[in-house]
XYZ file of C-alpha atoms in Angstrom:
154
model
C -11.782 -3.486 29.214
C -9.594 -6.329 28.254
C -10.932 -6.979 24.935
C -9.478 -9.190 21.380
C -9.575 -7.405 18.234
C -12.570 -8.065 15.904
C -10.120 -9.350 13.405
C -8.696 -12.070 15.772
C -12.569 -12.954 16.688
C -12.787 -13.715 13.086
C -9.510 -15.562 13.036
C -11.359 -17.868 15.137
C -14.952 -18.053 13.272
C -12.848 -18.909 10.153
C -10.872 -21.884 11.659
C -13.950 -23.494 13.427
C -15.685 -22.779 10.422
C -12.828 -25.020 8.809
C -12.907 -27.477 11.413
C -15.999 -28.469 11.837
C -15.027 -30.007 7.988
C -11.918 -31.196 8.050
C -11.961 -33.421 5.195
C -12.043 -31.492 2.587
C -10.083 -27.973 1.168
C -11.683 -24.701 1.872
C -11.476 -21.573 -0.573
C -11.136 -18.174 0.820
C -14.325 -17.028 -0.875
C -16.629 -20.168 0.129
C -15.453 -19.740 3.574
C -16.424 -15.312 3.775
C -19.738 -16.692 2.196
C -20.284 -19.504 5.271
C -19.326 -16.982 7.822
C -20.836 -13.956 6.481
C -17.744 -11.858 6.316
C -16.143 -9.500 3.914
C -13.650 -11.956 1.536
C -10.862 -9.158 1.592
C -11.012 -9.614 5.679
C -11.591 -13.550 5.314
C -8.437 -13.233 2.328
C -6.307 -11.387 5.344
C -7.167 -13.513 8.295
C -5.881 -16.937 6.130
C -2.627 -15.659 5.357
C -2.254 -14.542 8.561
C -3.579 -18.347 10.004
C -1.003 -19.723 7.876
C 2.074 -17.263 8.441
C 1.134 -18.817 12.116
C 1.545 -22.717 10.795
C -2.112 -22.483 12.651
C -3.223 -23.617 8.089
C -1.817 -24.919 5.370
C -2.785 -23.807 2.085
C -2.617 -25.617 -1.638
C -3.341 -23.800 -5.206
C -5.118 -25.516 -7.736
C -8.041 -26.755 -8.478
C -8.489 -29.206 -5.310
C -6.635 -26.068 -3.391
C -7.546 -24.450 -0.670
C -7.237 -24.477 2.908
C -6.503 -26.621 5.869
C -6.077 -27.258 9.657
C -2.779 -27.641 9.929
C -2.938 -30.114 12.920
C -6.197 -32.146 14.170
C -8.598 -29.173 16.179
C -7.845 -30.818 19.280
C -4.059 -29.991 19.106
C -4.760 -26.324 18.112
C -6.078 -23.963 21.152
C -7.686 -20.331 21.388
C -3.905 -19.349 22.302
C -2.492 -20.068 18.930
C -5.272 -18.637 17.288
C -5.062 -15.260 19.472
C -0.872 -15.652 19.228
C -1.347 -15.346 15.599
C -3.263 -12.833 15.150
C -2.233 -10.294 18.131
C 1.309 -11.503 19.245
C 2.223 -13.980 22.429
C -0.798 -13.361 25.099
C 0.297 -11.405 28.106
C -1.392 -8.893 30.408
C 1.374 -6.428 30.540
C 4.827 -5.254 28.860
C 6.673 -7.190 32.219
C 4.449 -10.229 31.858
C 5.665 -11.295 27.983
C 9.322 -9.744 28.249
C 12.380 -8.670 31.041
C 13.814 -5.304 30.804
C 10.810 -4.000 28.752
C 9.256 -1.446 31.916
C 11.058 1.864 32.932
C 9.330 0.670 36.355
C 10.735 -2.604 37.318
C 12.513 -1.640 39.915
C 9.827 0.505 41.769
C 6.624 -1.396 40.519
C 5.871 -3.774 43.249
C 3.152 -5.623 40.993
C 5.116 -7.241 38.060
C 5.601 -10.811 39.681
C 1.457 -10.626 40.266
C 1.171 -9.413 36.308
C 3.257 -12.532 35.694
C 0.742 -14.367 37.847
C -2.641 -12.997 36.176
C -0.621 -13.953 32.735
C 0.129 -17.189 33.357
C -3.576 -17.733 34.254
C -4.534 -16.332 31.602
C -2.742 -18.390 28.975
C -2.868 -21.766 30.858
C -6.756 -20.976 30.619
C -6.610 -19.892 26.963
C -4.332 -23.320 26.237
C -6.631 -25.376 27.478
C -9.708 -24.532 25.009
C -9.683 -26.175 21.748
C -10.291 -25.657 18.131
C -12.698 -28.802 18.744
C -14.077 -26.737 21.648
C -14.939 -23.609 19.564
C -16.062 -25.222 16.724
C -18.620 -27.110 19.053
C -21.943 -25.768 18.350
C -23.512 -27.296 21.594
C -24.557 -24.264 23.722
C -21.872 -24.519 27.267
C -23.913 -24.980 30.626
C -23.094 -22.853 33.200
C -20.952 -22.573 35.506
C -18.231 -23.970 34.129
C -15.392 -25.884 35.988
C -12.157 -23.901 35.476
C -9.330 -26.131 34.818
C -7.115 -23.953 36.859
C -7.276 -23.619 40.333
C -4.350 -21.527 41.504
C -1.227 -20.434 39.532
C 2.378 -20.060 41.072
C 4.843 -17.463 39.711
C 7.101 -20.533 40.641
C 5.883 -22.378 37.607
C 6.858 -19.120 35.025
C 9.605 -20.847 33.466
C 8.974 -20.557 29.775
């Protein structure tokens, strides 16, 4: 099962929890209390938001924290980048020279393919879009439609 870790599922309750109020600073402990989740996990998954550039934090009394950009220029790819490292399917897919079977494999450039899906997918849904509380009607249009190992140039 392809599956995020619980901790980058909260990475992701925590910033729509901060976007859907922008205006103003959030503390660490108001926003474990909003979202129901342990402060010491909340306390982690901030510092890790802002190691990413994903937050911006301030001390003080009018501290707290911040989207670092509007929601709409944030996506569920930064969020999952910062929590669990670049998104890619395989070793091949994120990095050359990383696979003792490269040569042999036969299936790499089609890794590279499912990849590339994968994040162009993941980069096209918002902060604004998870911090929507309007339930999604399905099916949903996909905004991709087919992916060329061509287009792998980043």
């Amino acid at each position: 099962m392809l599956k995020l870790s619980r901790l980058t599922d909260y990475a992701a309750v925590v910033m729509a929890q901060i976007a859907r109020h922008p205006q103003q600073a959030h503390a660490a402990a108001e926003l474990a209390e909003a979202v129901q989740l342990p402060h010491p996990t909340v306390s982690k998954t901030l510092k890790m938001l802002v190691k990413a550039k994903l937050l911006v934090s301030q001390r003080g009394a009018q501290g707290g924290y911040r989207l670092a950009r509007p929601a709409s220029q944030i996506t569920a790819a930064d969020i999952i980048a910062a929590i669990e490292g670049p998104v890619a399917m395989t070793e091949c897919s994120q990095a050359e020279g990383d696979c003792e079977l490269a040569a042999t494999c036969g299936v790499a450039d089609n890794w590279q393919r499912v990849s590339l899906a994968m994040r162009t997918l993941l980069e096209s849904v918002t902060l604004s879009h998870l911090a929507d509380t309007t339930p999604i009607k399905l099916p949903v249009q996909l905004p991709i439609q087919s992916v060329s190992v061509a287009a792998v140039s980043a």
